[in-house]
XYZ file of C-alpha atoms in Angstrom:
554
model
C 23.588 -67.536 160.701
C 20.272 -67.014 161.186
C 18.221 -66.606 158.203
C 16.435 -64.080 157.924
C 12.750 -63.761 158.691
C 9.867 -64.161 155.719
C 6.896 -63.205 156.405
C 2.980 -65.075 155.405
C 1.954 -64.257 151.575
C -0.899 -62.815 152.977
C 1.044 -59.984 154.745
C 4.715 -59.700 152.214
C 2.122 -58.581 149.099
C 0.337 -56.066 150.673
C 3.478 -54.769 151.972
C 5.455 -54.747 149.328
C 2.303 -52.840 147.159
C 2.685 -50.193 150.480
C 6.181 -49.874 149.664
C 5.541 -49.232 145.814
C 3.387 -46.757 146.567
C 4.827 -44.916 148.850
C 7.784 -44.814 146.425
C 5.680 -43.526 143.837
C 2.946 -41.425 145.008
C 5.032 -37.605 146.309
C 1.358 -36.970 147.329
C 1.310 -39.850 149.643
C 4.393 -38.792 151.335
C 3.395 -35.594 151.837
C 0.219 -36.256 153.011
C 1.567 -39.475 155.083
C 4.148 -36.010 156.608
C 1.926 -33.859 157.529
C -0.677 -35.931 158.878
C 2.033 -37.442 160.913
C 3.392 -33.503 162.598
C -0.228 -32.416 163.114
C -1.712 -35.578 165.040
C 1.993 -34.639 166.914
C 1.416 -30.921 167.633
C -2.110 -32.329 168.821
C -1.442 -34.702 170.770
C 1.806 -32.209 172.894
C -0.463 -30.010 172.765
C -3.842 -32.095 173.757
C -1.718 -33.359 177.157
C -0.825 -30.177 178.498
C -4.433 -28.464 178.102
C -4.808 -31.976 179.908
C -2.661 -31.276 182.653
C -3.381 -27.735 182.979
C -7.449 -28.702 182.600
C -6.638 -31.185 184.984
C -5.273 -29.587 187.254
C -6.571 -26.688 187.705
C -9.410 -29.072 189.243
C -7.956 -30.621 192.064
C -6.323 -27.225 193.128
C -10.113 -26.008 192.670
C -11.034 -29.005 194.936
C -8.430 -29.338 196.802
C -8.888 -26.079 198.022
C -12.796 -25.985 198.901
C -11.978 -29.306 200.508
C -9.790 -27.262 202.688
C -12.779 -24.737 203.257
C -15.524 -27.401 204.225
C -12.985 -29.914 206.080
C -12.262 -26.238 208.186
C -16.109 -25.766 208.841
C -17.108 -28.878 209.985
C -13.605 -28.775 211.984
C -15.147 -25.759 214.297
C -19.181 -27.697 214.171
C -17.478 -31.039 215.780
C -15.551 -29.064 218.090
C -18.328 -27.191 219.385
C -20.232 -30.180 219.767
C -17.830 -31.542 221.561
C -17.135 -29.523 223.813
C -20.616 -29.639 225.150
C -20.672 -32.961 226.220
C -19.704 -33.951 229.998
C -20.414 -38.157 230.270
C -19.567 -40.852 228.252
C -22.814 -41.779 227.566
C -23.699 -38.338 225.999
C -20.798 -38.563 224.010
C -21.187 -41.917 222.203
C -25.278 -41.356 221.271
C -23.584 -37.409 220.295
C -20.522 -38.723 217.622
C -23.141 -41.201 216.456
C -25.549 -38.728 215.670
C -22.389 -35.894 214.755
C -21.128 -38.042 211.440
C -23.852 -37.734 209.329
C -24.209 -34.995 209.940
C -20.992 -33.694 208.902
C -21.474 -35.723 205.969
C -22.990 -34.711 202.948
C -26.385 -35.609 202.643
C -28.045 -37.871 200.667
C -28.198 -39.474 197.592
C -25.107 -37.057 197.675
C -21.599 -38.547 198.771
C -19.202 -35.835 197.692
C -18.119 -36.115 201.374
C -17.376 -39.068 204.107
C -15.995 -38.553 207.986
C -13.959 -40.654 209.916
C -12.817 -40.739 213.294
C -9.701 -42.850 214.180
C -8.285 -42.599 217.966
C -5.043 -40.356 218.107
C -2.064 -42.711 217.739
C -0.806 -41.237 220.647
C -4.017 -41.400 223.236
C -3.262 -43.819 226.264
C -6.128 -43.457 227.583
C -9.261 -46.218 228.592
C -10.937 -46.073 224.798
C -14.201 -45.353 225.039
C -15.169 -44.068 221.914
C -14.288 -46.836 218.837
C -13.024 -46.041 215.511
C -16.352 -44.813 213.723
C -16.964 -43.550 209.271
C -20.042 -42.634 208.184
C -22.070 -44.921 205.109
C -19.693 -47.495 205.919
C -16.323 -45.581 204.229
C -13.393 -47.824 204.541
C -11.385 -47.007 207.171
C -8.738 -48.463 206.862
C -7.945 -45.708 203.336
C -5.723 -43.310 205.971
C -2.573 -44.029 204.840
C -0.219 -44.282 207.899
C 2.191 -41.223 206.761
C -1.119 -38.846 206.818
C -2.050 -39.997 210.909
C 1.507 -39.495 211.845
C 1.482 -35.617 209.863
C -1.485 -35.066 211.357
C 0.080 -35.918 214.886
C 2.779 -34.411 214.627
C 2.068 -30.850 212.765
C -1.667 -30.184 215.201
C -2.220 -28.313 211.975
C -5.271 -29.322 209.033
C -3.012 -32.428 206.677
C -4.257 -33.266 203.197
C -3.209 -36.311 200.761
C -4.835 -38.413 197.855
C -6.576 -41.199 198.377
C -8.977 -44.019 196.858
C -12.230 -44.158 198.128
C -13.381 -47.874 199.413
C -16.555 -48.332 201.266
C -16.861 -52.071 203.338
C -18.096 -54.693 201.338
C -16.864 -53.126 197.595
C -13.970 -53.708 195.856
C -15.104 -50.166 193.398
C -12.939 -47.714 194.583
C -11.921 -43.945 193.621
C -10.320 -41.434 193.533
C -9.956 -38.923 196.325
C -8.322 -35.992 199.018
C -7.739 -37.093 202.735
C -8.424 -33.772 205.341
C -7.594 -34.869 208.213
C -7.374 -32.770 211.647
C -7.017 -33.807 216.020
C -10.547 -32.670 217.676
C -10.198 -33.085 221.645
C -13.366 -35.453 222.696
C -13.787 -34.912 226.124
C -13.212 -37.841 228.699
C -11.720 -39.786 225.683
C -8.407 -37.377 224.723
C -7.318 -36.938 221.225
C -8.572 -38.003 218.268
C -7.575 -37.814 214.546
C -11.297 -36.335 212.556
C -11.067 -36.665 208.551
C -12.619 -35.314 206.115
C -12.822 -38.591 202.869
C -14.190 -35.746 199.407
C -15.141 -37.874 196.390
C -13.435 -36.428 192.663
C -16.073 -38.072 190.947
C -17.055 -35.240 189.764
C -13.847 -34.007 188.641
C -13.132 -37.251 187.417
C -15.754 -37.046 185.050
C -14.972 -34.022 183.941
C -11.464 -34.820 182.910
C -12.961 -38.246 181.036
C -14.911 -35.792 178.596
C -11.998 -33.247 177.980
C -9.613 -36.067 177.411
C -13.128 -37.465 174.714
C -13.536 -33.978 173.122
C -9.408 -33.449 173.314
C -8.856 -36.942 170.809
C -12.133 -36.587 168.767
C -11.300 -32.908 167.897
C -7.314 -33.579 167.758
C -8.450 -36.593 165.131
C -11.070 -34.142 163.379
C -8.117 -31.817 162.474
C -5.404 -34.474 161.795
C -8.190 -35.375 159.027
C -9.060 -31.956 157.944
C -4.904 -31.163 157.966
C -4.429 -34.481 156.087
C -7.500 -33.412 154.048
C -6.044 -30.000 153.540
C -2.923 -31.066 152.765
C -4.075 -34.440 149.574
C -6.062 -30.702 148.225
C -3.209 -28.487 148.240
C -0.421 -30.981 147.376
C -3.298 -32.584 144.499
C -3.462 -28.914 142.564
C 0.335 -28.941 142.443
C 1.145 -32.829 141.891
C -1.880 -32.952 139.174
C 0.561 -31.156 136.781
C 4.138 -32.617 137.406
C 2.171 -36.013 136.788
C 0.768 -34.388 133.696
C 4.494 -33.131 132.815
C 5.014 -36.643 133.520
C 3.429 -38.647 131.449
C 3.807 -35.551 128.793
C 7.409 -36.250 128.431
C 6.563 -40.209 128.302
C 4.709 -39.850 125.473
C 7.743 -37.495 123.476
C 10.235 -39.887 124.527
C 8.655 -42.584 122.437
C 8.394 -40.469 119.731
C 4.986 -38.710 119.959
C 6.427 -35.091 119.816
C 2.498 -33.987 119.315
C 2.077 -34.403 122.665
C 1.076 -31.584 124.808
C 0.303 -30.142 128.652
C -2.620 -28.499 129.409
C -1.986 -24.720 130.616
C -4.953 -23.103 132.919
C -4.919 -19.915 134.521
C -1.503 -17.824 135.317
C -0.451 -18.967 137.918
C 3.111 -20.287 138.497
C 1.845 -24.109 136.780
C 0.314 -22.547 134.276
C 3.138 -20.558 133.212
C 5.256 -23.928 134.221
C 2.732 -25.597 131.740
C 3.754 -23.275 128.847
C 7.243 -23.168 129.307
C 7.491 -27.220 129.003
C 4.926 -26.454 125.980
C 6.885 -24.168 124.100
C 10.433 -26.415 125.398
C 8.510 -29.682 123.408
C 7.260 -27.597 120.376
C 11.079 -25.923 119.786
C 12.368 -29.781 120.375
C 10.065 -31.263 118.110
C 10.868 -28.387 116.011
C 14.718 -29.355 116.062
C 13.759 -32.876 116.296
C 12.060 -32.383 112.855
C 14.567 -30.730 111.013
C 17.202 -33.507 112.114
C 15.641 -36.306 110.855
C 15.272 -34.330 107.459
C 18.787 -33.563 107.680
C 19.064 -37.040 108.731
C 16.902 -38.633 105.206
C 18.680 -36.079 103.393
C 22.260 -37.099 104.682
C 21.288 -40.513 104.191
C 20.036 -40.558 100.447
C 23.074 -39.362 99.753
C 25.320 -41.221 100.836
C 23.075 -44.311 98.861
C 22.739 -42.214 96.103
C 26.286 -41.213 96.091
C 28.033 -45.182 97.185
C 25.247 -46.496 94.582
C 25.981 -43.618 91.181
C 29.885 -44.919 92.090
C 29.701 -48.274 91.626
C 29.358 -47.651 87.781
C 32.901 -46.110 87.449
C 34.422 -47.643 89.889
C 33.741 -50.471 87.680
C 35.133 -49.509 85.138
C 38.499 -47.645 87.153
C 38.877 -51.076 88.567
C 38.625 -53.038 85.126
C 41.232 -50.660 83.855
C 43.243 -50.196 86.727
C 43.459 -54.026 86.789
C 44.283 -54.075 82.512
C 47.335 -52.182 84.181
C 48.310 -53.867 87.355
C 48.501 -57.077 85.036
C 50.543 -55.307 82.253
C 53.055 -53.553 85.114
C 56.099 -55.783 83.783
C 56.070 -53.953 80.838
C 56.332 -50.873 81.755
C 58.626 -48.858 83.307
C 59.950 -49.150 87.053
C 58.393 -45.623 87.704
C 54.840 -46.373 85.950
C 54.840 -49.617 86.789
C 54.699 -48.705 91.031
C 52.034 -45.896 90.309
C 49.281 -49.294 88.411
C 50.233 -50.928 92.065
C 49.575 -47.811 94.416
C 46.567 -47.003 91.433
C 45.512 -51.152 92.699
C 46.139 -50.789 96.490
C 44.379 -47.648 96.349
C 41.061 -48.785 94.521
C 41.051 -51.869 97.086
C 41.182 -49.436 99.615
C 38.609 -47.077 98.078
C 36.247 -49.742 97.088
C 35.699 -50.956 100.907
C 35.260 -47.712 101.440
C 32.824 -47.622 99.517
C 31.084 -51.499 100.493
C 31.550 -49.892 103.998
C 29.764 -46.248 103.466
C 26.595 -48.607 102.209
C 26.070 -51.421 104.355
C 26.182 -47.780 106.843
C 23.447 -47.045 105.203
C 21.671 -49.939 105.130
C 21.985 -49.051 109.053
C 21.124 -45.784 109.333
C 18.459 -47.058 107.545
C 16.822 -49.435 110.056
C 16.395 -52.041 107.034
C 19.220 -54.487 108.377
C 17.515 -57.906 109.082
C 19.866 -60.940 110.452
C 19.555 -64.719 108.827
C 20.266 -66.455 111.971
C 20.951 -70.103 112.354
C 23.096 -72.420 114.286
C 26.291 -71.926 114.419
C 29.730 -73.037 116.017
C 31.851 -69.293 116.318
C 35.163 -71.526 116.251
C 34.379 -72.323 112.938
C 34.291 -68.259 112.225
C 37.188 -68.495 114.047
C 38.970 -70.743 111.864
C 37.485 -68.981 108.891
C 38.872 -66.155 110.084
C 42.501 -66.926 110.551
C 42.359 -68.580 107.761
C 41.930 -65.975 105.964
C 44.423 -62.970 107.516
C 47.577 -65.588 107.291
C 48.912 -63.643 105.024
C 48.425 -60.338 106.854
C 50.179 -62.389 109.792
C 53.740 -62.846 107.494
C 53.429 -59.289 106.534
C 52.413 -57.918 110.101
C 55.056 -60.677 111.992
C 52.449 -61.673 114.619
C 51.839 -64.749 115.655
C 47.644 -65.572 115.769
C 47.375 -67.570 118.769
C 44.088 -69.741 119.413
C 42.257 -70.577 122.252
C 39.425 -73.272 121.667
C 39.571 -75.291 125.054
C 35.752 -73.859 125.847
C 34.235 -77.023 123.157
C 31.988 -76.806 121.186
C 29.993 -72.711 121.151
C 26.796 -72.956 119.518
C 25.168 -69.674 119.778
C 22.039 -68.865 117.180
C 23.298 -65.955 114.854
C 23.997 -64.527 111.869
C 27.527 -66.096 111.089
C 27.974 -63.331 107.287
C 27.502 -60.654 110.188
C 29.395 -62.578 113.436
C 32.262 -63.445 110.646
C 32.309 -59.745 109.281
C 32.888 -58.638 113.106
C 35.796 -60.933 113.857
C 37.829 -60.624 110.822
C 37.849 -56.761 111.418
C 39.192 -57.675 115.112
C 41.599 -59.785 113.615
C 42.641 -57.723 111.302
C 43.267 -54.634 113.537
C 44.427 -56.317 116.257
C 47.028 -57.764 113.861
C 47.699 -53.885 112.214
C 48.246 -52.707 115.214
C 50.026 -55.366 117.182
C 53.582 -54.077 116.730
C 54.657 -57.621 116.089
C 53.807 -58.935 118.994
C 51.015 -62.440 119.532
C 47.681 -61.808 119.337
C 45.529 -64.171 120.717
C 42.398 -65.046 120.177
C 39.735 -66.780 122.636
C 36.383 -68.519 122.804
C 35.023 -68.601 126.192
C 31.052 -69.530 126.642
C 28.295 -70.551 129.243
C 24.978 -71.396 129.415
C 23.478 -68.919 128.465
C 26.095 -66.347 126.561
C 29.644 -66.804 124.272
C 31.969 -64.388 124.030
C 34.842 -63.956 122.095
C 37.725 -61.947 122.679
C 41.345 -60.628 120.884
C 43.479 -59.587 122.350
C 46.570 -57.886 120.541
C 50.196 -56.428 123.087
C 50.786 -53.310 120.208
C 50.697 -49.564 120.592
C 47.066 -49.554 123.238
C 44.235 -47.013 124.190
C 44.604 -43.799 126.142
C 41.989 -43.404 128.880
C 38.441 -42.521 126.878
C 39.548 -44.281 123.896
C 37.955 -46.878 124.539
C 34.523 -45.624 123.886
C 35.497 -43.846 120.936
C 37.119 -46.571 118.484
C 33.516 -47.327 117.518
C 33.261 -43.900 116.273
C 32.720 -43.329 112.882
C 35.838 -42.640 110.987
C 38.069 -42.197 114.402
C 41.991 -42.847 114.828
C 43.669 -42.537 117.642
C 46.546 -41.043 115.668
C 46.022 -39.513 112.036
C 48.875 -39.146 110.895
C 50.536 -42.292 111.788
C 50.793 -44.590 108.490
C 48.936 -47.866 107.595
C 50.253 -50.992 106.810
C 47.105 -52.070 105.461
C 44.609 -50.005 104.635
C 41.498 -49.057 106.376
C 37.525 -46.948 105.764
C 37.694 -46.114 109.357
C 34.616 -47.591 109.612
C 35.330 -51.323 110.743
C 34.152 -50.874 113.982
C 30.955 -48.332 113.493
C 30.021 -51.625 111.328
C 31.373 -54.076 113.706
C 29.070 -52.269 116.964
C 25.958 -52.208 114.575
C 25.658 -55.738 113.768
C 26.538 -56.816 117.539
C 23.652 -54.759 118.495
C 21.462 -55.961 116.436
C 22.528 -59.586 117.778
C 21.639 -57.777 121.125
C 24.952 -58.617 121.984
C 28.042 -56.589 123.215
C 30.814 -55.234 121.503
C 34.142 -53.613 124.114
C 37.668 -52.867 124.500
C 39.881 -52.265 126.184
C 43.385 -50.747 126.482
C 46.342 -49.602 128.116
C 49.271 -47.726 125.991
C 52.182 -50.095 125.464
C 50.429 -52.611 126.782
C 47.960 -53.310 124.294
C 43.927 -53.447 123.468
C 41.280 -55.979 124.330
C 38.495 -56.573 122.412
C 35.475 -58.571 123.411
C 32.706 -59.889 121.710
C 29.593 -61.587 123.570
C 26.842 -62.998 122.273
C 23.337 -64.345 123.731
C 23.763 -68.158 122.732
C 19.626 -67.749 121.778
C 18.152 -65.742 119.383
C 16.853 -62.394 121.076
C 18.145 -64.007 124.171
C 19.528 -60.976 127.796
C 22.662 -60.719 128.437
C 24.224 -60.095 132.580
C 27.485 -60.959 132.152
C 30.150 -62.030 129.675
C 32.342 -65.816 130.099
C 35.485 -63.607 129.168
C 37.238 -61.180 130.992
C 37.525 -57.586 129.094
C 40.002 -57.122 131.406
C 43.137 -58.897 131.233
C 45.039 -59.674 134.772
C 48.002 -58.871 135.238
C 51.618 -61.023 134.079
C 49.109 -62.777 131.570
C 51.310 -64.027 130.035
C 50.287 -65.868 126.086
C 48.240 -68.977 125.841
C 46.996 -70.789 123.166
C 48.413 -72.279 120.579
C 49.688 -70.974 116.765
C 46.196 -71.134 114.828
C 46.239 -74.257 112.686
C 43.626 -75.272 110.303
C 40.027 -76.686 111.520
C 38.167 -78.262 110.414
C 34.945 -75.720 109.053
C 31.547 -76.669 108.996
C 29.520 -76.772 105.719
C 28.840 -73.232 105.675
C 27.542 -70.048 102.878
C 29.555 -69.024 100.569
C 31.359 -66.163 102.488
C 32.560 -62.564 100.799
C 36.073 -62.564 100.869
C 38.379 -61.097 103.081
C 37.987 -57.305 103.758
C 40.833 -55.078 105.930
C 39.183 -53.542 108.757
C 40.276 -50.561 110.552
C 39.948 -47.950 113.612
């Protein structure tokens, strides 16, 4: 297979710059297209005009040549008819040819006398020509036509002189002439087309110069017209970019009352309305964030009191009547859920306020998976699902915030166990040179089409009426995806109804790195077997103290 032809850097860089300029500049494309179309029109019209002028000049010259040749033939025949002997004939012919040709210095007409093709009389006159014209310029085809027709015949020839290599276009007009004593001869008048050629060249140069000037004029007009149109469009694009960057006070300059001025006024009105709406939304968002944060903080004090009272009641539930003991247990469960919801609300309020910072350090994700799996041990017993871990990829070290990544993994594992319908839950770790990934796969209810993006919405549930074995807040995945984005990572979901779901977390190995691919597939292959082994306690490296496990929810 042949390799692609690569241009030298001296040529490739200018060509790349031209292509980039061509793609980005509407004005350049319009001006170039207009000039190209103008050039095509000028070439077509110029060629047509040149052909018409050339044909007119040649026809006019041919008609004049035929008239001059007819007059010259009559004069020559009249002079030849007066000759009675061969000596007088030679003198007459040598004197007659210069007179039939154009006088010096005009060399527009020359004469050639040739012995007829069918003349078998003894030669009396040699082949003669005026001004040393090369007699070989008369083509045999023309001579045959002259002899056969007996009337005037003409043909275009290249006029040459003996001893010179220069040739010019010309017209040869020939007729038969009767020479006394010598028989039939052929008399040719050869007319030079130098003047006509000079006129055609002058017209051609004028057309070329005028065409170039016209194309440049059309290009200049197109440039000025497109500049008047493109400049407001460019200004609108620049203002739109500034608006998108947050500079909501930017506006276009509207001049006049034409269509472009109305466009600028409409754009400014739209920008004003957007600024007003965004300002209102920002105000409402700040009020909402402040309200959630204030309410969450204010609820902590009564929640602490209620928690203390609930703990006392829960510890003493054995001394109560069965229905009271059951109420104490329900109270404790709902307090746990309420406390988790309050913590999630505080976390969401911090995320919305943009005050979250990462405390990154090199961490082996296998250690985090081990801690999460160990903490989920009681849930595996209550759910009936077997937790399977595949940690065969080797060290999966990345610069991450261990608290946030462990929270993401805990949420994914708890969700998988809760929705796994008692089937195995598989945790895989994959890594490559630039990224590490963890996928959590369950074989439970799965996700319907379109729900893989909705699962990360706040308080979203696939089936709000379905009972839960473990209480959740509805904010777990929302917090998880924000934690992944803080690491410039990906948190993606896949699911099929009845086939289960798979959540994949992909993180760059270095803090702030860019992701281009994931070491693990998101959608599992068909007929995928359960791989790995039942979770066993793995050695864990020393790490900062983390909050106790908390259940997450979709």
